[in-house]
Short mmCIF file of C-alpha atoms in Angstrom, two decimals:
data_model
loop_
_atom_site.label_atom_id
_atom_site.label_comp_id
_atom_site.label_asym_id
_atom_site.label_seq_id
_atom_site.Cartn_x
_atom_site.Cartn_y
_atom_site.Cartn_z
CA UNK A 1 12.04 -6.97 -41.02
CA UNK A 2 10.86 -6.33 -37.48
CA UNK A 3 13.32 -5.49 -34.73
CA UNK A 4 13.01 -7.90 -31.80
CA UNK A 5 13.86 -6.93 -28.26
CA UNK A 6 16.46 -9.09 -26.48
CA UNK A 7 14.97 -11.72 -24.15
CA UNK A 8 16.10 -12.18 -20.56
CA UNK A 9 15.86 -15.37 -18.55
CA UNK A 10 16.78 -14.40 -14.97
CA UNK A 11 17.41 -17.12 -12.40
CA UNK A 12 15.25 -15.25 -9.87
CA UNK A 13 12.57 -12.54 -10.20
CA UNK A 14 13.94 -8.99 -10.52
CA UNK A 15 13.23 -6.56 -7.69
CA UNK A 16 11.58 -3.19 -8.25
CA UNK A 17 10.18 -0.28 -6.26
CA UNK A 18 7.01 1.77 -6.60
CA UNK A 19 4.57 3.81 -4.53
CA UNK A 20 0.88 3.15 -3.93
CA UNK A 21 -1.96 4.01 -1.57
CA UNK A 22 -2.99 1.31 0.93
CA UNK A 23 -6.71 0.48 0.83
CA UNK A 24 -9.14 -1.41 3.06
CA UNK A 25 -12.30 -3.10 1.80
CA UNK A 26 -15.64 -1.66 2.89
CA UNK A 27 -16.33 -4.63 5.17
CA UNK A 28 -12.84 -4.49 6.65
CA UNK A 29 -11.90 -8.05 5.67
CA UNK A 30 -9.41 -7.39 2.86
CA UNK A 31 -6.46 -5.06 2.31
CA UNK A 32 -4.54 -4.09 -0.79
CA UNK A 33 -3.16 -1.17 -2.76
CA UNK A 34 -4.16 1.23 -5.50
CA UNK A 35 -1.74 2.92 -7.87
CA UNK A 36 -0.99 6.62 -8.13
CA UNK A 37 -1.28 6.96 -11.93
CA UNK A 38 -2.44 4.68 -14.74
CA UNK A 39 -4.83 2.04 -13.41
CA UNK A 40 -5.18 3.77 -10.05
CA UNK A 41 -8.93 3.18 -10.04
CA UNK A 42 -8.44 -0.59 -9.73
CA UNK A 43 -7.10 -1.83 -6.34
CA UNK A 44 -4.84 -4.88 -6.40
CA UNK A 45 -3.68 -7.46 -3.90
CA UNK A 46 -0.24 -8.56 -2.75
CA UNK A 47 -0.09 -11.08 -5.62
CA UNK A 48 -1.80 -9.76 -8.75
CA UNK A 49 -1.91 -9.98 -12.54
CA UNK A 50 -1.99 -6.94 -14.82
CA UNK A 51 -4.40 -6.42 -17.69
CA UNK A 52 -4.98 -3.66 -20.20
CA UNK A 53 -6.81 -0.76 -18.54
CA UNK A 54 -8.04 0.37 -21.95
CA UNK A 55 -10.08 -2.79 -22.37
CA UNK A 56 -7.97 -4.17 -25.21
CA UNK A 57 -7.62 -7.94 -25.38
CA UNK A 58 -3.86 -8.20 -25.71
CA UNK A 59 -1.68 -9.56 -22.94
CA UNK A 60 0.06 -7.07 -20.65
CA UNK A 61 2.58 -5.67 -21.10
CA UNK A 62 2.17 -4.98 -24.82
CA UNK A 63 4.91 -3.23 -26.79
CA UNK A 64 2.45 -0.85 -28.45
CA UNK A 65 0.54 -0.01 -25.27
CA UNK A 66 1.44 1.38 -21.86
CA UNK A 67 -0.56 -1.21 -19.88
CA UNK A 68 0.89 -3.43 -17.16
CA UNK A 69 2.38 -2.84 -13.74
CA UNK A 70 5.16 -0.25 -13.52
CA UNK A 71 8.12 0.04 -11.17
CA UNK A 72 11.60 1.56 -11.05
CA UNK A 73 14.97 -0.12 -10.47
CA UNK A 74 16.20 2.31 -7.82
CA UNK A 75 14.62 2.62 -4.37
CA UNK A 76 15.71 6.25 -4.10
CA UNK A 77 13.87 7.10 -7.32
CA UNK A 78 10.64 5.69 -5.87
CA UNK A 79 11.16 7.49 -2.56
CA UNK A 80 11.57 10.77 -4.45
CA UNK A 81 7.97 10.44 -5.69
CA UNK A 82 6.78 10.61 -2.08
CA UNK A 83 7.94 14.22 -1.87
CA UNK A 84 5.09 15.53 -4.05
CA UNK A 85 2.00 16.86 -2.28
CA UNK A 86 -0.41 14.38 -3.85
CA UNK A 87 1.76 11.38 -2.89
CA UNK A 88 2.71 12.26 0.69
CA UNK A 89 0.29 9.68 2.13
CA UNK A 90 1.40 6.88 -0.22
CA UNK A 91 3.60 3.99 0.90
CA UNK A 92 6.78 2.62 -0.65
CA UNK A 93 6.49 -0.91 -2.07
CA UNK A 94 9.26 -3.39 -2.77
CA UNK A 95 8.00 -5.83 -5.40
CA UNK A 96 9.06 -8.97 -7.22
CA UNK A 97 8.66 -8.63 -10.99
CA UNK A 98 6.98 -11.82 -12.23
CA UNK A 99 5.97 -13.12 -15.65
CA UNK A 100 6.65 -11.25 -18.88
CA UNK A 101 8.32 -7.86 -18.57
CA UNK A 102 9.82 -5.09 -20.65
CA UNK A 103 12.93 -3.47 -19.25
CA UNK A 104 13.46 0.27 -19.58
CA UNK A 105 16.31 2.51 -18.55
CA UNK A 106 14.66 3.40 -15.22
CA UNK A 107 12.48 0.38 -14.53
CA UNK A 108 10.12 -2.35 -15.69
CA UNK A 109 6.66 -2.71 -17.20
CA UNK A 110 5.44 -6.19 -16.42
CA UNK A 111 2.60 -8.73 -16.26
CA UNK A 112 2.55 -9.97 -12.67
CA UNK A 113 3.89 -8.87 -9.31
CA UNK A 114 4.22 -9.82 -5.67
CA UNK A 115 4.42 -7.03 -3.10
CA UNK A 116 7.03 -8.13 -0.58
CA UNK A 117 7.36 -5.10 1.68
CA UNK A 118 5.34 -1.93 2.28
CA UNK A 119 7.16 0.89 4.08
CA UNK A 120 4.80 3.36 5.76
CA UNK A 121 5.88 6.97 6.22
CA UNK A 122 5.19 9.18 9.25
CA UNK A 123 1.85 10.62 10.32
CA UNK A 124 1.04 14.13 9.07
CA UNK A 125 2.03 15.43 12.52
CA UNK A 126 5.52 13.99 12.01
CA UNK A 127 5.23 11.13 14.49
CA UNK A 128 6.13 7.57 13.46
CA UNK A 129 2.96 5.87 12.24
CA UNK A 130 1.29 3.35 14.56
CA UNK A 131 -1.26 2.31 11.95
CA UNK A 132 -3.22 3.25 8.85
CA UNK A 133 -6.40 5.34 9.14
CA UNK A 134 -9.19 6.44 6.79
CA UNK A 135 -7.70 9.06 4.44
CA UNK A 136 -11.09 10.58 3.57
CA UNK A 137 -11.31 9.25 0.01
CA UNK A 138 -11.43 5.93 -1.76
CA UNK A 139 -12.68 3.77 -4.62
CA UNK A 140 -16.02 1.94 -4.91
CA UNK A 141 -15.95 -0.66 -2.13
CA UNK A 142 -12.54 0.43 -0.85
CA UNK A 143 -11.37 3.04 1.70
CA UNK A 144 -7.98 4.66 1.09
CA UNK A 145 -5.76 4.68 4.17
CA UNK A 146 -3.01 7.03 5.29
CA UNK A 147 -0.26 6.71 7.93
CA UNK A 148 -1.42 7.84 11.36
CA UNK A 149 -0.03 7.95 14.87
CA UNK A 150 -2.16 6.88 17.83
CA UNK A 151 -2.96 10.46 18.79
CA UNK A 152 -4.32 11.41 15.37
CA UNK A 153 -6.51 8.36 14.74
CA UNK A 154 -9.47 9.66 16.78
CA UNK A 155 -12.70 8.01 15.62
CA UNK A 156 -11.61 7.18 12.08
CA UNK A 157 -11.66 3.65 10.68
CA UNK A 158 -8.14 2.34 11.22
CA UNK A 159 -5.97 -0.77 11.36
CA UNK A 160 -2.57 -1.36 12.88
CA UNK A 161 0.34 -2.15 10.56
CA UNK A 162 0.34 -5.78 11.71
CA UNK A 163 -3.42 -6.07 11.10
CA UNK A 164 -3.06 -4.62 7.60
CA UNK A 165 -0.36 -7.21 6.83
CA UNK A 166 -2.60 -10.03 8.07
CA UNK A 167 -5.55 -8.85 5.98
CA UNK A 168 -3.39 -8.45 2.86
CA UNK A 169 -1.88 -11.92 3.34
CA UNK A 170 0.67 -13.70 1.13
CA UNK A 171 3.57 -12.95 3.49
CA UNK A 172 3.44 -9.16 3.17
CA UNK A 173 5.70 -7.25 5.58
CA UNK A 174 4.60 -3.77 6.66
CA UNK A 175 7.30 -1.55 8.15
CA UNK A 176 6.84 1.75 9.97
CA UNK A 177 9.49 3.90 8.35
CA UNK A 178 13.22 3.31 7.99
CA UNK A 179 13.81 3.73 11.73
CA UNK A 180 11.74 0.65 12.57
CA UNK A 181 12.87 -1.56 9.72
CA UNK A 182 15.43 -3.42 11.85
CA UNK A 183 12.82 -4.22 14.49
CA UNK A 184 10.54 -6.11 12.10
CA UNK A 185 13.03 -7.43 9.53
CA UNK A 186 12.13 -10.97 8.59
CA UNK A 187 8.76 -10.86 10.35
CA UNK A 188 5.65 -11.89 8.40
CA UNK A 189 1.96 -11.51 9.13
CA UNK A 190 1.79 -15.05 10.52
CA UNK A 191 4.64 -14.62 13.01
CA UNK A 192 3.99 -13.91 16.67
CA UNK A 193 3.71 -10.19 17.36
CA UNK A 194 6.61 -8.59 19.18
CA UNK A 195 6.73 -5.64 21.59
CA UNK A 196 6.67 -2.88 18.89
CA UNK A 197 3.62 -4.38 17.14
CA UNK A 198 1.73 -4.99 20.40
CA UNK A 199 2.53 -1.46 21.56
CA UNK A 200 1.16 -0.04 18.31
CA UNK A 201 -2.02 -2.14 18.64
CA UNK A 202 -2.51 -0.94 22.23
CA UNK A 203 -1.87 2.70 21.30
CA UNK A 204 -4.48 2.57 18.54
CA UNK A 205 -7.06 1.01 20.84
CA UNK A 206 -6.35 3.53 23.59
CA UNK A 207 -6.60 6.47 21.19
CA UNK A 208 -9.98 5.29 19.92
CA UNK A 209 -11.22 4.67 23.48
CA UNK A 210 -10.15 8.19 24.51
CA UNK A 211 -12.02 9.64 21.54
CA UNK A 212 -15.23 7.75 22.40
CA UNK A 213 -15.00 8.81 26.04
CA UNK A 214 -14.63 12.44 24.95
CA UNK A 215 -17.71 12.17 22.74
CA UNK A 216 -19.73 10.57 25.55
CA UNK A 217 -18.70 13.35 27.92
CA UNK A 218 -19.84 15.98 25.40
CA UNK A 219 -23.21 14.28 24.98
CA UNK A 220 -23.74 14.30 28.73
CA UNK A 221 -23.17 18.05 29.00
CA UNK A 222 -26.29 20.13 29.84
CA UNK A 223 -28.12 21.35 26.74
CA UNK A 224 -26.84 18.57 24.46
CA UNK A 225 -29.68 16.15 25.10
CA UNK A 226 -27.43 13.56 26.65
CA UNK A 227 -28.47 13.98 30.31
CA UNK A 228 -30.78 15.82 32.73
CA UNK A 229 -30.69 19.59 32.95
CA UNK A 230 -29.24 21.31 36.02
#
């Protein structure tokens, strides 16, 4: 006799929390996320289906495998993962658990998910992030991004939070930390941009312009081959 797990039939999808690294496609036309543990080599979109990372043909999640998406029930438990050194640049995701799932004491393992909200932490300098910039690593065809303020972007590939939400699509909301959550609550990528989003866009553009002007000035200095001697 085989023990069967109890089945749940919720009236609406359960909510879970997890952390992930935001990523931008090489051509800059798509945005998504990559996990921090099992399956982290395979970026996924806002709406995505899980499959077995071991190449087995069973459906995810399987009771005798650890494949499938993972999340925890408690937001605070997910936020605690951001304290570790290797996860400081990750973002906090609020997800809808879709399709088949297995419930555990601390969370779910499940077949399909929709990322509803991505909360971006501060820049490494401690300033509230104005966008997401090249983190210096990535996956084939994808650049990993990290929170950055306008002053720290310099010449790196970067996108504003609103631009990342538009590229990711499917109604994703991107929030700059807990302090700014009230300012963008209920706003989606297709809504008109407000003052905070426009200010972030302008700050990113200005920071990149300042960096290019600095580089041009250096090239024009005597001895650097950028202008006449004397």
